[in-house]
Amino acid sequence: MIFRENGQFKQTYTGDLQMLPILQDRVFMAGLLVFSFGAVPFLASDYLFLSLLIPFLILTLAAIGLNLLVGYCGQISIGHAAFMAVGAYAAYNLVLRVPWLNFLVVLVLAGLIAAAVGMLFGIPSLRIKGLYLAVATLAAQFFSDWVFARVKWFTNYSHSGSVSTAPVELFGWRIDTPTEKYLFLLGVLVVFTLIAKNLTRGHLGRAWMATRDMDVAAEVIGIRPVYAKLTAFAVSSFYCGVAGALWGFMHLGSWEPLAFNLNVSLNLLFMIILGGMGSILGAYYGAAFIVVLPILLNQVPLWLGIPVSTATAAHLEFMIFGALIVFFLIVEPQGLARLWAIGKEKLRLWPFPH
């Protein structure tokens, strides 16, 4: 009975178009932000930050970027880890060769470089679609793996092929501890989530969705599919480039080209399938599921007193991922986000059966 919108009238266009029109949603979101920024840093342990929260925040950002392309624009991609790699190596070289740049500027420039590369590999989407486009984006994955492993300039001529980063400094603030990394990443994710939400609600997002639904009809009503597809690739790659830079600097600290291999691309795709394509909230659900499931598979058998080897847990992880993807594609193609929406609708209608 507490989730009701009776009496919440909209008297202006601004009120009608607000992001969270129901008061209960606004209160819940404000409470969640206060808890995330104010309580979690004091309640969570370093293990929880390093193994769960920090990877979740970064992967959510990357999943939002991929969802803008696949879920909102309908352009399939299975090579988005390549754009994360571009962002990571771009940020590394910017910090190395232009050390006076602010790290926020480095993030933006790394995202722009990834966006340019994404537009380059998005050009085939102007002529092909579906499975053929997926194979074309896979070329970006193989190309990035080859370039960053063979062209030594990107790794500063490292003999091992791996690179290492120093702790990030921002306006005199040295972001070194897990708590500081969490707060910085949470702030970045909140800002980028708001940007993505407003993009999808604006004319650009509507152009993406019209192109996704039927590109011929979209062109008839005045939408340029070329512009829609390339902007979707650019914005999506920008998000993944920023996520890749954060993944390298905030989570890994040192990495090699295999840190952004095909498995990462597939995991990003699994996130938006399980979480819900065409939903910003679905990226959160999908990333949380992908990050939490391996930890649960390792810990739950120990809690139950059942010994499970690391290899068995890894195989179980792949089996469960595959089974869940098939399940959601059959039962609920719109993922966990749709289940959450159905739950809210039932709360709004309860106790009435209709």
PDB file of N, CA and C in Angstrom, residues 153-189:
ATOM      1  N   TRP A 153      55.325   0.556 -28.563  1.00  0.00           N
ATOM      2  CA  TRP A 153      55.186   1.950 -28.122  1.00  0.00           C
ATOM      3  C   TRP A 153      54.055   2.088 -27.112  1.00  0.00           C
ATOM      4  N   PHE A 154      52.974   1.331 -27.309  1.00  0.00           N
ATOM      5  CA  PHE A 154      51.829   1.440 -26.412  1.00  0.00           C
ATOM      6  C   PHE A 154      52.171   0.990 -24.995  1.00  0.00           C
ATOM      7  N   THR A 155      53.113   0.067 -24.855  1.00  0.00           N
ATOM      8  CA  THR A 155      53.507  -0.419 -23.532  1.00  0.00           C
ATOM      9  C   THR A 155      54.817   0.203 -23.068  1.00  0.00           C
ATOM     10  N   ASN A 156      55.233   1.294 -23.713  1.00  0.00           N
ATOM     11  CA  ASN A 156      56.478   1.988 -23.363  1.00  0.00           C
ATOM     12  C   ASN A 156      57.677   1.049 -23.475  1.00  0.00           C
ATOM     13  N   TYR A 157      57.646   0.217 -24.518  1.00  0.00           N
ATOM     14  CA  TYR A 157      58.731  -0.711 -24.837  1.00  0.00           C
ATOM     15  C   TYR A 157      59.048  -1.662 -23.683  1.00  0.00           C
ATOM     16  N   SER A 158      57.993  -2.096 -22.998  1.00  0.00           N
ATOM     17  CA  SER A 158      58.158  -3.062 -21.915  1.00  0.00           C
ATOM     18  C   SER A 158      58.483  -4.437 -22.499  1.00  0.00           C
ATOM     19  N   HIS A 159      59.498  -5.106 -21.935  1.00  0.00           N
ATOM     20  CA  HIS A 159      59.900  -6.419 -22.449  1.00  0.00           C
ATOM     21  C   HIS A 159      58.833  -7.475 -22.179  1.00  0.00           C
ATOM     22  N   SER A 160      58.168  -7.370 -21.052  1.00  0.00           N
ATOM     23  CA  SER A 160      57.157  -8.364 -20.700  1.00  0.00           C
ATOM     24  C   SER A 160      55.814  -8.102 -21.370  1.00  0.00           C
ATOM     25  N   GLY A 161      55.626  -6.906 -21.904  1.00  0.00           N
ATOM     26  CA  GLY A 161      54.356  -6.555 -22.524  1.00  0.00           C
ATOM     27  C   GLY A 161      53.321  -6.038 -21.554  1.00  0.00           C
ATOM     28  N   SER A 162      53.646  -6.005 -20.266  1.00  0.00           N
ATOM     29  CA  SER A 162      52.704  -5.511 -19.265  1.00  0.00           C
ATOM     30  C   SER A 162      53.070  -4.079 -18.877  1.00  0.00           C
ATOM     31  N   VAL A 163      52.104  -3.350 -18.370  1.00  0.00           N
ATOM     32  CA  VAL A 163      52.316  -1.972 -17.934  1.00  0.00           C
ATOM     33  C   VAL A 163      51.841  -1.834 -16.492  1.00  0.00           C
ATOM     34  N   SER A 164      52.408  -0.875 -15.785  1.00  0.00           N
ATOM     35  CA  SER A 164      52.039  -0.615 -14.397  1.00  0.00           C
ATOM     36  C   SER A 164      51.749   0.858 -14.231  1.00  0.00           C
ATOM     37  N   THR A 165      50.834   1.172 -13.325  1.00  0.00           N
ATOM     38  CA  THR A 165      50.432   2.561 -13.108  1.00  0.00           C
ATOM     39  C   THR A 165      50.691   2.951 -11.663  1.00  0.00           C
ATOM     40  N   ALA A 166      50.890   4.237 -11.466  1.00  0.00           N
ATOM     41  CA  ALA A 166      51.031   4.789 -10.124  1.00  0.00           C
ATOM     42  C   ALA A 166      49.649   5.168  -9.587  1.00  0.00           C
ATOM     43  N   PRO A 167      49.508   5.326  -8.269  1.00  0.00           N
ATOM     44  CA  PRO A 167      48.217   5.771  -7.717  1.00  0.00           C
ATOM     45  C   PRO A 167      47.781   7.101  -8.328  1.00  0.00           C
ATOM     46  N   VAL A 168      46.498   7.242  -8.513  1.00  0.00           N
ATOM     47  CA  VAL A 168      45.937   8.434  -9.154  1.00  0.00           C
ATOM     48  C   VAL A 168      45.889   9.585  -8.159  1.00  0.00           C
ATOM     49  N   GLU A 169      46.279  10.781  -8.628  1.00  0.00           N
ATOM     50  CA  GLU A 169      46.154  11.999  -7.826  1.00  0.00           C
ATOM     51  C   GLU A 169      45.205  12.953  -8.526  1.00  0.00           C
ATOM     52  N   LEU A 170      44.283  13.510  -7.752  1.00  0.00           N
ATOM     53  CA  LEU A 170      43.248  14.379  -8.309  1.00  0.00           C
ATOM     54  C   LEU A 170      43.064  15.577  -7.397  1.00  0.00           C
ATOM     55  N   PHE A 171      43.474  16.763  -7.864  1.00  0.00           N
ATOM     56  CA  PHE A 171      43.372  18.002  -7.088  1.00  0.00           C
ATOM     57  C   PHE A 171      44.036  17.855  -5.719  1.00  0.00           C
ATOM     58  N   GLY A 172      45.200  17.214  -5.708  1.00  0.00           N
ATOM     59  CA  GLY A 172      45.909  16.993  -4.460  1.00  0.00           C
ATOM     60  C   GLY A 172      45.419  15.817  -3.639  1.00  0.00           C
ATOM     61  N   TRP A 173      44.375  15.147  -4.104  1.00  0.00           N
ATOM     62  CA  TRP A 173      43.820  13.983  -3.403  1.00  0.00           C
ATOM     63  C   TRP A 173      44.412  12.719  -4.012  1.00  0.00           C
ATOM     64  N   ARG A 174      45.155  11.984  -3.215  1.00  0.00           N
ATOM     65  CA  ARG A 174      45.780  10.743  -3.684  1.00  0.00           C
ATOM     66  C   ARG A 174      44.801   9.589  -3.483  1.00  0.00           C
ATOM     67  N   ILE A 175      44.282   9.074  -4.580  1.00  0.00           N
ATOM     68  CA  ILE A 175      43.273   8.015  -4.525  1.00  0.00           C
ATOM     69  C   ILE A 175      44.012   6.685  -4.474  1.00  0.00           C
ATOM     70  N   ASP A 176      44.217   6.206  -3.261  1.00  0.00           N
ATOM     71  CA  ASP A 176      45.081   5.045  -3.076  1.00  0.00           C
ATOM     72  C   ASP A 176      44.377   3.907  -2.341  1.00  0.00           C
ATOM     73  N   THR A 177      43.605   4.225  -1.309  1.00  0.00           N
ATOM     74  CA  THR A 177      42.962   3.185  -0.510  1.00  0.00           C
ATOM     75  C   THR A 177      41.705   2.659  -1.210  1.00  0.00           C
ATOM     76  N   PRO A 178      41.264   1.452  -0.885  1.00  0.00           N
ATOM     77  CA  PRO A 178      40.037   0.920  -1.499  1.00  0.00           C
ATOM     78  C   PRO A 178      38.814   1.805  -1.274  1.00  0.00           C
ATOM     79  N   THR A 179      38.711   2.412  -0.095  1.00  0.00           N
ATOM     80  CA  THR A 179      37.560   3.283   0.176  1.00  0.00           C
ATOM     81  C   THR A 179      37.575   4.508  -0.730  1.00  0.00           C
ATOM     82  N   GLU A 180      38.731   5.111  -0.917  1.00  0.00           N
ATOM     83  CA  GLU A 180      38.831   6.288  -1.783  1.00  0.00           C
ATOM     84  C   GLU A 180      38.526   5.917  -3.236  1.00  0.00           C
ATOM     85  N   LYS A 181      39.006   4.770  -3.675  1.00  0.00           N
ATOM     86  CA  LYS A 181      38.700   4.324  -5.032  1.00  0.00           C
ATOM     87  C   LYS A 181      37.203   4.103  -5.203  1.00  0.00           C
ATOM     88  N   TYR A 182      36.583   3.512  -4.205  1.00  0.00           N
ATOM     89  CA  TYR A 182      35.144   3.263  -4.272  1.00  0.00           C
ATOM     90  C   TYR A 182      34.368   4.575  -4.392  1.00  0.00           C
ATOM     91  N   LEU A 183      34.695   5.551  -3.558  1.00  0.00           N
ATOM     92  CA  LEU A 183      33.971   6.829  -3.592  1.00  0.00           C
ATOM     93  C   LEU A 183      34.161   7.541  -4.924  1.00  0.00           C
ATOM     94  N   PHE A 184      35.382   7.522  -5.451  1.00  0.00           N
ATOM     95  CA  PHE A 184      35.628   8.162  -6.747  1.00  0.00           C
ATOM     96  C   PHE A 184      34.863   7.456  -7.859  1.00  0.00           C
ATOM     97  N   LEU A 185      34.916   6.135  -7.879  1.00  0.00           N
ATOM     98  CA  LEU A 185      34.234   5.384  -8.931  1.00  0.00           C
ATOM     99  C   LEU A 185      32.724   5.532  -8.821  1.00  0.00           C
ATOM    100  N   LEU A 186      32.210   5.567  -7.609  1.00  0.00           N
ATOM    101  CA  LEU A 186      30.767   5.742  -7.432  1.00  0.00           C
ATOM    102  C   LEU A 186      30.326   7.102  -7.952  1.00  0.00           C
ATOM    103  N   GLY A 187      31.116   8.142  -7.677  1.00  0.00           N
ATOM    104  CA  GLY A 187      30.777   9.467  -8.207  1.00  0.00           C
ATOM    105  C   GLY A 187      30.802   9.498  -9.726  1.00  0.00           C
ATOM    106  N   VAL A 188      31.820   8.869 -10.336  1.00  0.00           N
ATOM    107  CA  VAL A 188      31.895   8.819 -11.796  1.00  0.00           C
ATOM    108  C   VAL A 188      30.702   8.066 -12.366  1.00  0.00           C
ATOM    109  N   LEU A 189      30.350   6.944 -11.754  1.00  0.00           N
ATOM    110  CA  LEU A 189      29.235   6.136 -12.269  1.00  0.00           C
ATOM    111  C   LEU A 189      27.911   6.881 -12.164  1.00  0.00           C
TER     112      LEU A 189
END
